[in-house]
Amino acid sequence: MQPLPASLSQKDTSCKYCGVSYLIMHEIEKYKTEIGELKKQILILQRKNSQSASLERNNNSQVQLVAEMNAALNHELAGAKVELENQKLVSNQMEKQVIKYQIKLKDVTSTCFKLQDDLQQIKSQLFDLKQFQPFSGNVLQSEITRTFKILSLQNQTNSQQQIKIKSLQEEVFQLQAENAKLKMELDLEKKQTSELKIQNQFLTHQIEELNTRLQEHLLNEQKLVSEHEQVKEKLSNQLFQTESSLQNTKTEFKIQTTELQNLKTDYKKLNENYNQLKEKQTKSEAQIQTLSAQLQQKINELEQYKLQNSSSSSQLIQQHKEQVSKLEQQIQDLQKQVYELNQKYLMQSKQLDQRDSEIRSLNSTMQSLQLDVNNNKQQLAANQTQITQLNAQLNQLRAQLLDAEQSVSIFKSSNEQLKLMEKTYVDRVMRLEIELKSQTQQDKLQSQIQNLQQQLTAQKDSNQQLCAQINAILAENASHKQQLDLNNKTIVDLDQKNQFLKEQIELMNKQLKNAPSEDTEKLKAEIKKLQLTVLHECKERNELMRVLNELRSRK
């Protein structure tokens, strides 16, 4: 018996002394390395799951913020639309009133001019009458009385017309005050429109920047999705390779089982031979005992015969001694054969025990590997669902961006309408200014102007509040951008980790080729630990998926 060699190589397929194959030990080492790789992959997938959960939370928060911003913008747009409609109604009413008052002014001015012409004619007639005195006193008195009556009637009509003129002048002053208010409102609206133009330009610039950034972000996400798909393909290839290796191991296991069955049959045959040899040994021992008894008898007889015939018995003694030596040699040969058979039986029993232990370890490793493969498949399915969810979230964000762009376009169209309204207001104000240049009474107008200034200050405050709201919206957009940048960074970190894992897998595959053999008990302990860790991770993963489903259902 000689010991096993200290080191083994892949070329050494079987033992030089006993003929046992070393393939089982190499397979065990391969399974060990595969188990280590699966452990690392499980840890990596746990990290990915945690990171994907954080990404989902960030995306959900971003979606909520975008929805809130959209709601706020829609509310602001609705308020602006209502204000514009109110302003349009007020402006239309004022225009109608101005047109009515202008018509009244024209009528009053025409009547005044007519009355002035009549008065001048009457005055000229009176002057002519005073100068003309050839007529008689009665005729003159009658004409004078008649003229005085006419003048009294005309004075009454003039007084009534003056009252009407005063009322019309008051109305004109009111219209002037209202026109001044309208001028002030127009100036304020011009300022507001200029400010809104600046804000719109700033917002359009920011929207363009956001669109460019979002396009870049979408391109990066598409690249990441393609890379994730490549990683999926690689993992699927690895799984296919592992399944093929498992099938190969199964075939080898079947071959080994057939070999074991053959060995068992050989073992049965050896046991039968051993029993036969034992029977032969017992028979030979009985023969030896009988021969020894016969020898002793013959020795006794020889001694007696020596005493009787010392000369003739020497030859017989030599013959008997030769027979005894032959028998002793046969006995020794039989003992050697028995010893060798015992040794062979012990070696074969040890080999069978080793094969049984190896088969058990292989069965356990096969079961653990199948569990790991199933877990990897489940993880791949979970990753696919997560990627589909991320794609759906991206589509939602794109739709929200399109809605925001539509709202911005609507806002721009409303601004254009405001510009047109401003132009119409400016034209009307110019007309009113041309008509009101000849009119006075500025005290009332100043009081009305002060009231308008107060209204303007209130509108300025409201505009400042709107600017503050717009700045807050811009700050929220900046925070969204920061969150998107963080998401991009996390995705880049995941890609780097995937590359690092690929390198580790390649190194582990290289180490598998030159890995040394270890004890089966350690393998069993490691396999049990792996099974426990895998079960724990599956439970945690199921809990995480349950929590995510609850959150989605709440949303």
mmCIF file with all atom_site columns, N, CA and C in Angstrom, residues 123-185:
data_model
loop_
_atom_site.group_PDB
_atom_site.id
_atom_site.type_symbol
_atom_site.label_atom_id
_atom_site.label_alt_id
_atom_site.label_comp_id
_atom_site.label_asym_id
_atom_site.label_entity_id
_atom_site.label_seq_id
_atom_site.pdbx_PDB_ins_code
_atom_site.Cartn_x
_atom_site.Cartn_y
_atom_site.Cartn_z
_atom_site.occupancy
_atom_site.B_iso_or_equiv
_atom_site.pdbx_formal_charge
_atom_site.auth_seq_id
_atom_site.auth_comp_id
_atom_site.auth_asym_id
_atom_site.auth_atom_id
_atom_site.pdbx_PDB_model_num
ATOM 1   N N  . LYS A 1 123 ? -80.041 139.133 -31.618 1.00 0.00 ? 123 LYS A N  1
ATOM 2   C CA . LYS A 1 123 ? -79.324 140.351 -31.225 1.00 0.00 ? 123 LYS A CA 1
ATOM 3   C C  . LYS A 1 123 ? -79.189 141.325 -32.398 1.00 0.00 ? 123 LYS A C  1
ATOM 4   N N  . SER A 1 124 ? -78.902 140.757 -33.545 1.00 0.00 ? 124 SER A N  1
ATOM 5   C CA . SER A 1 124 ? -78.790 141.622 -34.736 1.00 0.00 ? 124 SER A CA 1
ATOM 6   C C  . SER A 1 124 ? -80.138 142.270 -35.074 1.00 0.00 ? 124 SER A C  1
ATOM 7   N N  . GLN A 1 125 ? -81.206 141.493 -34.909 1.00 0.00 ? 125 GLN A N  1
ATOM 8   C CA . GLN A 1 125 ? -82.533 142.056 -35.164 1.00 0.00 ? 125 GLN A CA 1
ATOM 9   C C  . GLN A 1 125 ? -82.871 143.169 -34.179 1.00 0.00 ? 125 GLN A C  1
ATOM 10  N N  . LEU A 1 126 ? -82.542 142.964 -32.889 1.00 0.00 ? 126 LEU A N  1
ATOM 11  C CA . LEU A 1 126 ? -82.788 144.005 -31.889 1.00 0.00 ? 126 LEU A CA 1
ATOM 12  C C  . LEU A 1 126 ? -81.997 145.271 -32.199 1.00 0.00 ? 126 LEU A C  1
ATOM 13  N N  . PHE A 1 127 ? -80.763 145.048 -32.603 1.00 0.00 ? 127 PHE A N  1
ATOM 14  C CA . PHE A 1 127 ? -79.930 146.202 -32.939 1.00 0.00 ? 127 PHE A CA 1
ATOM 15  C C  . PHE A 1 127 ? -80.534 146.965 -34.112 1.00 0.00 ? 127 PHE A C  1
ATOM 16  N N  . ASP A 1 128 ? -81.025 146.231 -35.087 1.00 0.00 ? 128 ASP A N  1
ATOM 17  C CA . ASP A 1 128 ? -81.661 146.878 -36.233 1.00 0.00 ? 128 ASP A CA 1
ATOM 18  C C  . ASP A 1 128 ? -82.933 147.621 -35.823 1.00 0.00 ? 128 ASP A C  1
ATOM 19  N N  . LEU A 1 129 ? -83.673 146.990 -34.912 1.00 0.00 ? 129 LEU A N  1
ATOM 20  C CA . LEU A 1 129 ? -84.900 147.630 -34.450 1.00 0.00 ? 129 LEU A CA 1
ATOM 21  C C  . LEU A 1 129 ? -84.620 148.918 -33.670 1.00 0.00 ? 129 LEU A C  1
ATOM 22  N N  . LYS A 1 130 ? -83.579 148.890 -32.839 1.00 0.00 ? 130 LYS A N  1
ATOM 23  C CA . LYS A 1 130 ? -83.232 150.094 -32.092 1.00 0.00 ? 130 LYS A CA 1
ATOM 24  C C  . LYS A 1 130 ? -82.819 151.233 -33.026 1.00 0.00 ? 130 LYS A C  1
ATOM 25  N N  . GLN A 1 131 ? -82.088 150.879 -34.030 1.00 0.00 ? 131 GLN A N  1
ATOM 26  C CA . GLN A 1 131 ? -81.660 151.909 -34.975 1.00 0.00 ? 131 GLN A CA 1
ATOM 27  C C  . GLN A 1 131 ? -82.812 152.385 -35.875 1.00 0.00 ? 131 GLN A C  1
ATOM 28  N N  . PHE A 1 132 ? -83.735 151.491 -36.130 1.00 0.00 ? 132 PHE A N  1
ATOM 29  C CA . PHE A 1 132 ? -84.842 151.837 -37.037 1.00 0.00 ? 132 PHE A CA 1
ATOM 30  C C  . PHE A 1 132 ? -85.999 152.417 -36.230 1.00 0.00 ? 132 PHE A C  1
ATOM 31  N N  . GLN A 1 133 ? -86.284 153.748 -36.317 1.00 0.00 ? 133 GLN A N  1
ATOM 32  C CA . GLN A 1 133 ? -87.344 154.401 -35.553 1.00 0.00 ? 133 GLN A CA 1
ATOM 33  C C  . GLN A 1 133 ? -88.353 155.180 -36.434 1.00 0.00 ? 133 GLN A C  1
ATOM 34  N N  . PRO A 1 134 ? -88.466 154.933 -37.733 1.00 0.00 ? 134 PRO A N  1
ATOM 35  C CA . PRO A 1 134 ? -89.488 155.656 -38.475 1.00 0.00 ? 134 PRO A CA 1
ATOM 36  C C  . PRO A 1 134 ? -90.899 155.144 -38.207 1.00 0.00 ? 134 PRO A C  1
ATOM 37  N N  . PHE A 1 135 ? -90.963 153.897 -37.633 1.00 0.00 ? 135 PHE A N  1
ATOM 38  C CA . PHE A 1 135 ? -92.304 153.342 -37.372 1.00 0.00 ? 135 PHE A CA 1
ATOM 39  C C  . PHE A 1 135 ? -92.946 154.011 -36.161 1.00 0.00 ? 135 PHE A C  1
ATOM 40  N N  . SER A 1 136 ? -94.121 153.717 -35.964 1.00 0.00 ? 136 SER A N  1
ATOM 41  C CA . SER A 1 136 ? -94.885 154.285 -34.851 1.00 0.00 ? 136 SER A CA 1
ATOM 42  C C  . SER A 1 136 ? -94.602 153.524 -33.578 1.00 0.00 ? 136 SER A C  1
ATOM 43  N N  . GLY A 1 137 ? -94.989 154.197 -32.470 1.00 0.00 ? 137 GLY A N  1
ATOM 44  C CA . GLY A 1 137 ? -94.697 153.587 -31.170 1.00 0.00 ? 137 GLY A CA 1
ATOM 45  C C  . GLY A 1 137 ? -95.473 152.320 -30.926 1.00 0.00 ? 137 GLY A C  1
ATOM 46  N N  . ASN A 1 138 ? -96.733 152.245 -31.404 1.00 0.00 ? 138 ASN A N  1
ATOM 47  C CA . ASN A 1 138 ? -97.526 151.037 -31.152 1.00 0.00 ? 138 ASN A CA 1
ATOM 48  C C  . ASN A 1 138 ? -96.951 149.814 -31.848 1.00 0.00 ? 138 ASN A C  1
ATOM 49  N N  . VAL A 1 139 ? -96.570 150.096 -33.089 1.00 0.00 ? 139 VAL A N  1
ATOM 50  C CA . VAL A 1 139 ? -96.003 148.967 -33.844 1.00 0.00 ? 139 VAL A CA 1
ATOM 51  C C  . VAL A 1 139 ? -94.724 148.487 -33.194 1.00 0.00 ? 139 VAL A C  1
ATOM 52  N N  . LEU A 1 140 ? -93.937 149.486 -32.756 1.00 0.00 ? 140 LEU A N  1
ATOM 53  C CA . LEU A 1 140 ? -92.666 149.113 -32.113 1.00 0.00 ? 140 LEU A CA 1
ATOM 54  C C  . LEU A 1 140 ? -92.907 148.362 -30.809 1.00 0.00 ? 140 LEU A C  1
ATOM 55  N N  . GLN A 1 141 ? -93.876 148.892 -30.020 1.00 0.00 ? 141 GLN A N  1
ATOM 56  C CA . GLN A 1 141 ? -94.130 148.225 -28.739 1.00 0.00 ? 141 GLN A CA 1
ATOM 57  C C  . GLN A 1 141 ? -94.632 146.798 -28.940 1.00 0.00 ? 141 GLN A C  1
ATOM 58  N N  . SER A 1 142 ? -95.535 146.659 -29.940 1.00 0.00 ? 142 SER A N  1
ATOM 59  C CA . SER A 1 142 ? -96.047 145.297 -30.186 1.00 0.00 ? 142 SER A CA 1
ATOM 60  C C  . SER A 1 142 ? -94.922 144.353 -30.618 1.00 0.00 ? 142 SER A C  1
ATOM 61  N N  . GLU A 1 143 ? -94.089 144.886 -31.478 1.00 0.00 ? 143 GLU A N  1
ATOM 62  C CA . GLU A 1 143 ? -92.978 144.048 -31.919 1.00 0.00 ? 143 GLU A CA 1
ATOM 63  C C  . GLU A 1 143 ? -92.010 143.756 -30.776 1.00 0.00 ? 143 GLU A C  1
ATOM 64  N N  . ILE A 1 144 ? -91.812 144.843 -29.927 1.00 0.00 ? 144 ILE A N  1
ATOM 65  C CA . ILE A 1 144 ? -90.882 144.645 -28.789 1.00 0.00 ? 144 ILE A CA 1
ATOM 66  C C  . ILE A 1 144 ? -91.435 143.603 -27.835 1.00 0.00 ? 144 ILE A C  1
ATOM 67  N N  . THR A 1 145 ? -92.748 143.722 -27.517 1.00 0.00 ? 145 THR A N  1
ATOM 68  C CA . THR A 1 145 ? -93.336 142.718 -26.612 1.00 0.00 ? 145 THR A CA 1
ATOM 69  C C  . THR A 1 145 ? -93.240 141.309 -27.197 1.00 0.00 ? 145 THR A C  1
ATOM 70  N N  . ARG A 1 146 ? -93.519 141.291 -28.501 1.00 0.00 ? 146 ARG A N  1
ATOM 71  C CA . ARG A 1 146 ? -93.433 139.955 -29.139 1.00 0.00 ? 146 ARG A CA 1
ATOM 72  C C  . ARG A 1 146 ? -92.012 139.409 -29.094 1.00 0.00 ? 146 ARG A C  1
ATOM 73  N N  . THR A 1 147 ? -91.062 140.303 -29.365 1.00 0.00 ? 147 THR A N  1
ATOM 74  C CA . THR A 1 147 ? -89.657 139.864 -29.317 1.00 0.00 ? 147 THR A CA 1
ATOM 75  C C  . THR A 1 147 ? -89.243 139.474 -27.911 1.00 0.00 ? 147 THR A C  1
ATOM 76  N N  . PHE A 1 148 ? -89.771 140.274 -26.885 1.00 0.00 ? 148 PHE A N  1
ATOM 77  C CA . PHE A 1 148 ? -89.435 139.900 -25.508 1.00 0.00 ? 148 PHE A CA 1
ATOM 78  C C  . PHE A 1 148 ? -89.998 138.526 -25.134 1.00 0.00 ? 148 PHE A C  1
ATOM 79  N N  . LYS A 1 149 ? -91.197 138.273 -25.584 1.00 0.00 ? 149 LYS A N  1
ATOM 80  C CA . LYS A 1 149 ? -91.770 136.941 -25.340 1.00 0.00 ? 149 LYS A CA 1
ATOM 81  C C  . LYS A 1 149 ? -90.895 135.855 -25.969 1.00 0.00 ? 149 LYS A C  1
ATOM 82  N N  . ILE A 1 150 ? -90.528 136.163 -27.219 1.00 0.00 ? 150 ILE A N  1
ATOM 83  C CA . ILE A 1 150 ? -89.678 135.168 -27.908 1.00 0.00 ? 150 ILE A CA 1
ATOM 84  C C  . ILE A 1 150 ? -88.366 134.985 -27.161 1.00 0.00 ? 150 ILE A C  1
ATOM 85  N N  . LEU A 1 151 ? -87.810 136.137 -26.682 1.00 0.00 ? 151 LEU A N  1
ATOM 86  C CA . LEU A 1 151 ? -86.536 136.049 -25.946 1.00 0.00 ? 151 LEU A CA 1
ATOM 87  C C  . LEU A 1 151 ? -86.699 135.298 -24.629 1.00 0.00 ? 151 LEU A C  1
ATOM 88  N N  . SER A 1 152 ? -87.866 135.573 -23.929 1.00 0.00 ? 152 SER A N  1
ATOM 89  C CA . SER A 1 152 ? -88.085 134.845 -22.664 1.00 0.00 ? 152 SER A CA 1
ATOM 90  C C  . SER A 1 152 ? -88.181 133.337 -22.909 1.00 0.00 ? 152 SER A C  1
ATOM 91  N N  . LEU A 1 153 ? -88.898 133.015 -23.984 1.00 0.00 ? 153 LEU A N  1
ATOM 92  C CA . LEU A 1 153 ? -88.984 131.575 -24.311 1.00 0.00 ? 153 LEU A CA 1
ATOM 93  C C  . LEU A 1 153 ? -87.608 131.005 -24.664 1.00 0.00 ? 153 LEU A C  1
ATOM 94  N N  . GLN A 1 154 ? -86.872 131.804 -25.428 1.00 0.00 ? 154 GLN A N  1
ATOM 95  C CA . GLN A 1 154 ? -85.531 131.332 -25.788 1.00 0.00 ? 154 GLN A CA 1
ATOM 96  C C  . GLN A 1 154 ? -84.620 131.233 -24.568 1.00 0.00 ? 154 GLN A C  1
ATOM 97  N N  . ASN A 1 155 ? -84.799 132.214 -23.624 1.00 0.00 ? 155 ASN A N  1
ATOM 98  C CA . ASN A 1 155 ? -83.991 132.129 -22.391 1.00 0.00 ? 155 ASN A CA 1
ATOM 99  C C  . ASN A 1 155 ? -84.328 130.877 -21.592 1.00 0.00 ? 155 ASN A C  1
ATOM 100 N N  . GLN A 1 156 ? -85.640 130.609 -21.510 1.00 0.00 ? 156 GLN A N  1
ATOM 101 C CA . GLN A 1 156 ? -86.025 129.367 -20.806 1.00 0.00 ? 156 GLN A CA 1
ATOM 102 C C  . GLN A 1 156 ? -85.397 128.136 -21.464 1.00 0.00 ? 156 GLN A C  1
ATOM 103 N N  . THR A 1 157 ? -85.530 128.133 -22.792 1.00 0.00 ? 157 THR A N  1
ATOM 104 C CA . THR A 1 157 ? -84.929 126.983 -23.493 1.00 0.00 ? 157 THR A CA 1
ATOM 105 C C  . THR A 1 157 ? -83.414 126.949 -23.304 1.00 0.00 ? 157 THR A C  1
ATOM 106 N N  . ASN A 1 158 ? -82.807 128.160 -23.300 1.00 0.00 ? 158 ASN A N  1
ATOM 107 C CA . ASN A 1 158 ? -81.348 128.211 -23.090 1.00 0.00 ? 158 ASN A CA 1
ATOM 108 C C  . ASN A 1 158 ? -80.959 127.725 -21.700 1.00 0.00 ? 158 ASN A C  1
ATOM 109 N N  . SER A 1 159 ? -81.790 128.156 -20.675 1.00 0.00 ? 159 SER A N  1
ATOM 110 C CA . SER A 1 159 ? -81.489 127.688 -19.311 1.00 0.00 ? 159 SER A CA 1
ATOM 111 C C  . SER A 1 159 ? -81.598 126.167 -19.222 1.00 0.00 ? 159 SER A C  1
ATOM 112 N N  . GLN A 1 160 ? -82.651 125.662 -19.847 1.00 0.00 ? 160 GLN A N  1
ATOM 113 C CA . GLN A 1 160 ? -82.789 124.187 -19.848 1.00 0.00 ? 160 GLN A CA 1
ATOM 114 C C  . GLN A 1 160 ? -81.608 123.521 -20.566 1.00 0.00 ? 160 GLN A C  1
ATOM 115 N N  . GLN A 1 161 ? -81.243 124.143 -21.677 1.00 0.00 ? 161 GLN A N  1
ATOM 116 C CA . GLN A 1 161 ? -80.116 123.561 -22.418 1.00 0.00 ? 161 GLN A CA 1
ATOM 117 C C  . GLN A 1 161 ? -78.806 123.692 -21.642 1.00 0.00 ? 161 GLN A C  1
ATOM 118 N N  . GLN A 1 162 ? -78.666 124.828 -20.900 1.00 0.00 ? 162 GLN A N  1
ATOM 119 C CA . GLN A 1 162 ? -77.460 124.968 -20.072 1.00 0.00 ? 162 GLN A CA 1
ATOM 120 C C  . GLN A 1 162 ? -77.406 123.902 -18.985 1.00 0.00 ? 162 GLN A C  1
ATOM 121 N N  . ILE A 1 163 ? -78.591 123.655 -18.383 1.00 0.00 ? 163 ILE A N  1
ATOM 122 C CA . ILE A 1 163 ? -78.627 122.574 -17.365 1.00 0.00 ? 163 ILE A CA 1
ATOM 123 C C  . ILE A 1 163 ? -78.203 121.252 -17.991 1.00 0.00 ? 163 ILE A C  1
ATOM 124 N N  . LYS A 1 164 ? -78.749 121.019 -19.201 1.00 0.00 ? 164 LYS A N  1
ATOM 125 C CA . LYS A 1 164 ? -78.363 119.781 -19.894 1.00 0.00 ? 164 LYS A CA 1
ATOM 126 C C  . LYS A 1 164 ? -76.872 119.770 -20.202 1.00 0.00 ? 164 LYS A C  1
ATOM 127 N N  . ILE A 1 165 ? -76.372 120.951 -20.601 1.00 0.00 ? 165 ILE A N  1
ATOM 128 C CA . ILE A 1 165 ? -74.934 121.032 -20.921 1.00 0.00 ? 165 ILE A CA 1
ATOM 129 C C  . ILE A 1 165 ? -74.092 120.755 -19.686 1.00 0.00 ? 165 ILE A C  1
ATOM 130 N N  . LYS A 1 166 ? -74.534 121.328 -18.526 1.00 0.00 ? 166 LYS A N  1
ATOM 131 C CA . LYS A 1 166 ? -73.791 121.068 -17.289 1.00 0.00 ? 166 LYS A CA 1
ATOM 132 C C  . LYS A 1 166 ? -73.773 119.577 -16.961 1.00 0.00 ? 166 LYS A C  1
ATOM 133 N N  . SER A 1 167 ? -74.981 118.977 -17.095 1.00 0.00 ? 167 SER A N  1
ATOM 134 C CA . SER A 1 167 ? -75.024 117.524 -16.813 1.00 0.00 ? 167 SER A CA 1
ATOM 135 C C  . SER A 1 167 ? -74.137 116.747 -17.780 1.00 0.00 ? 167 SER A C  1
ATOM 136 N N  . LEU A 1 168 ? -74.189 117.219 -19.053 1.00 0.00 ? 168 LEU A N  1
ATOM 137 C CA . LEU A 1 168 ? -73.324 116.548 -20.029 1.00 0.00 ? 168 LEU A CA 1
ATOM 138 C C  . LEU A 1 168 ? -71.853 116.789 -19.737 1.00 0.00 ? 168 LEU A C  1
ATOM 139 N N  . GLN A 1 169 ? -71.536 118.021 -19.265 1.00 0.00 ? 169 GLN A N  1
ATOM 140 C CA . GLN A 1 169 ? -70.140 118.288 -18.899 1.00 0.00 ? 169 GLN A CA 1
ATOM 141 C C  . GLN A 1 169 ? -69.691 117.411 -17.734 1.00 0.00 ? 169 GLN A C  1
ATOM 142 N N  . GLU A 1 170 ? -70.600 117.266 -16.745 1.00 0.00 ? 170 GLU A N  1
ATOM 143 C CA . GLU A 1 170 ? -70.264 116.365 -15.634 1.00 0.00 ? 170 GLU A CA 1
ATOM 144 C C  . GLU A 1 170 ? -70.017 114.947 -16.134 1.00 0.00 ? 170 GLU A C  1
ATOM 145 N N  . GLU A 1 171 ? -70.902 114.519 -17.034 1.00 0.00 ? 171 GLU A N  1
ATOM 146 C CA . GLU A 1 171 ? -70.700 113.178 -17.595 1.00 0.00 ? 171 GLU A CA 1
ATOM 147 C C  . GLU A 1 171 ? -69.384 113.093 -18.357 1.00 0.00 ? 171 GLU A C  1
ATOM 148 N N  . VAL A 1 172 ? -69.066 114.229 -19.070 1.00 0.00 ? 172 VAL A N  1
ATOM 149 C CA . VAL A 1 172 ? -67.789 114.242 -19.794 1.00 0.00 ? 172 VAL A CA 1
ATOM 150 C C  . VAL A 1 172 ? -66.619 114.160 -18.828 1.00 0.00 ? 172 VAL A C  1
ATOM 151 N N  . PHE A 1 173 ? -66.739 114.906 -17.705 1.00 0.00 ? 173 PHE A N  1
ATOM 152 C CA . PHE A 1 173 ? -65.658 114.835 -16.716 1.00 0.00 ? 173 PHE A CA 1
ATOM 153 C C  . PHE A 1 173 ? -65.515 113.414 -16.154 1.00 0.00 ? 173 PHE A C  1
ATOM 154 N N  . GLN A 1 174 ? -66.683 112.811 -15.882 1.00 0.00 ? 174 GLN A N  1
ATOM 155 C CA . GLN A 1 174 ? -66.627 111.415 -15.413 1.00 0.00 ? 174 GLN A CA 1
ATOM 156 C C  . GLN A 1 174 ? -65.964 110.516 -16.446 1.00 0.00 ? 174 GLN A C  1
ATOM 157 N N  . LEU A 1 175 ? -66.343 110.766 -17.715 1.00 0.00 ? 175 LEU A N  1
ATOM 158 C CA . LEU A 1 175 ? -65.710 109.971 -18.773 1.00 0.00 ? 175 LEU A CA 1
ATOM 159 C C  . LEU A 1 175 ? -64.214 110.233 -18.854 1.00 0.00 ? 175 LEU A C  1
ATOM 160 N N  . GLN A 1 176 ? -63.818 111.496 -18.651 1.00 0.00 ? 176 GLN A N  1
ATOM 161 C CA . GLN A 1 176 ? -62.389 111.804 -18.646 1.00 0.00 ? 176 GLN A CA 1
ATOM 162 C C  . GLN A 1 176 ? -61.668 111.073 -17.516 1.00 0.00 ? 176 GLN A C  1
ATOM 163 N N  . ALA A 1 177 ? -62.344 111.099 -16.320 1.00 0.00 ? 177 ALA A N  1
ATOM 164 C CA . ALA A 1 177 ? -61.731 110.381 -15.194 1.00 0.00 ? 177 ALA A CA 1
ATOM 165 C C  . ALA A 1 177 ? -61.616 108.892 -15.500 1.00 0.00 ? 177 ALA A C  1
ATOM 166 N N  . GLU A 1 178 ? -62.701 108.352 -16.066 1.00 0.00 ? 178 GLU A N  1
ATOM 167 C CA . GLU A 1 178 ? -62.652 106.929 -16.417 1.00 0.00 ? 178 GLU A CA 1
ATOM 168 C C  . GLU A 1 178 ? -61.602 106.659 -17.480 1.00 0.00 ? 178 GLU A C  1
ATOM 169 N N  . ASN A 1 179 ? -61.481 107.619 -18.440 1.00 0.00 ? 179 ASN A N  1
ATOM 170 C CA . ASN A 1 179 ? -60.441 107.455 -19.452 1.00 0.00 ? 179 ASN A CA 1
ATOM 171 C C  . ASN A 1 179 ? -59.046 107.509 -18.840 1.00 0.00 ? 179 ASN A C  1
ATOM 172 N N  . ALA A 1 180 ? -58.894 108.406 -17.838 1.00 0.00 ? 180 ALA A N  1
ATOM 173 C CA . ALA A 1 180 ? -57.589 108.466 -17.156 1.00 0.00 ? 180 ALA A CA 1
ATOM 174 C C  . ALA A 1 180 ? -57.302 107.151 -16.439 1.00 0.00 ? 180 ALA A C  1
ATOM 175 N N  . LYS A 1 181 ? -58.348 106.635 -15.790 1.00 0.00 ? 181 LYS A N  1
ATOM 176 C CA . LYS A 1 181 ? -58.176 105.329 -15.138 1.00 0.00 ? 181 LYS A CA 1
ATOM 177 C C  . LYS A 1 181 ? -57.775 104.273 -16.148 1.00 0.00 ? 181 LYS A C  1
ATOM 178 N N  . LEU A 1 182 ? -58.489 104.312 -17.273 1.00 0.00 ? 182 LEU A N  1
ATOM 179 C CA . LEU A 1 182 ? -58.155 103.335 -18.310 1.00 0.00 ? 182 LEU A CA 1
ATOM 180 C C  . LEU A 1 182 ? -56.731 103.508 -18.806 1.00 0.00 ? 182 LEU A C  1
ATOM 181 N N  . LYS A 1 183 ? -56.291 104.794 -18.914 1.00 0.00 ? 183 LYS A N  1
ATOM 182 C CA . LYS A 1 183 ? -54.905 105.030 -19.321 1.00 0.00 ? 183 LYS A CA 1
ATOM 183 C C  . LYS A 1 183 ? -53.928 104.424 -18.325 1.00 0.00 ? 183 LYS A C  1
ATOM 184 N N  . MET A 1 184 ? -54.215 104.700 -17.033 1.00 0.00 ? 184 MET A N  1
ATOM 185 C CA . MET A 1 184 ? -53.337 104.136 -16.009 1.00 0.00 ? 184 MET A CA 1
ATOM 186 C C  . MET A 1 184 ? -53.350 102.612 -16.061 1.00 0.00 ? 184 MET A C  1
ATOM 187 N N  . GLU A 1 185 ? -54.540 102.046 -16.200 1.00 0.00 ? 185 GLU A N  1
ATOM 188 C CA . GLU A 1 185 ? -54.630 100.587 -16.288 1.00 0.00 ? 185 GLU A CA 1
ATOM 189 C C  . GLU A 1 185 ? -53.875 100.057 -17.498 1.00 0.00 ? 185 GLU A C  1
#
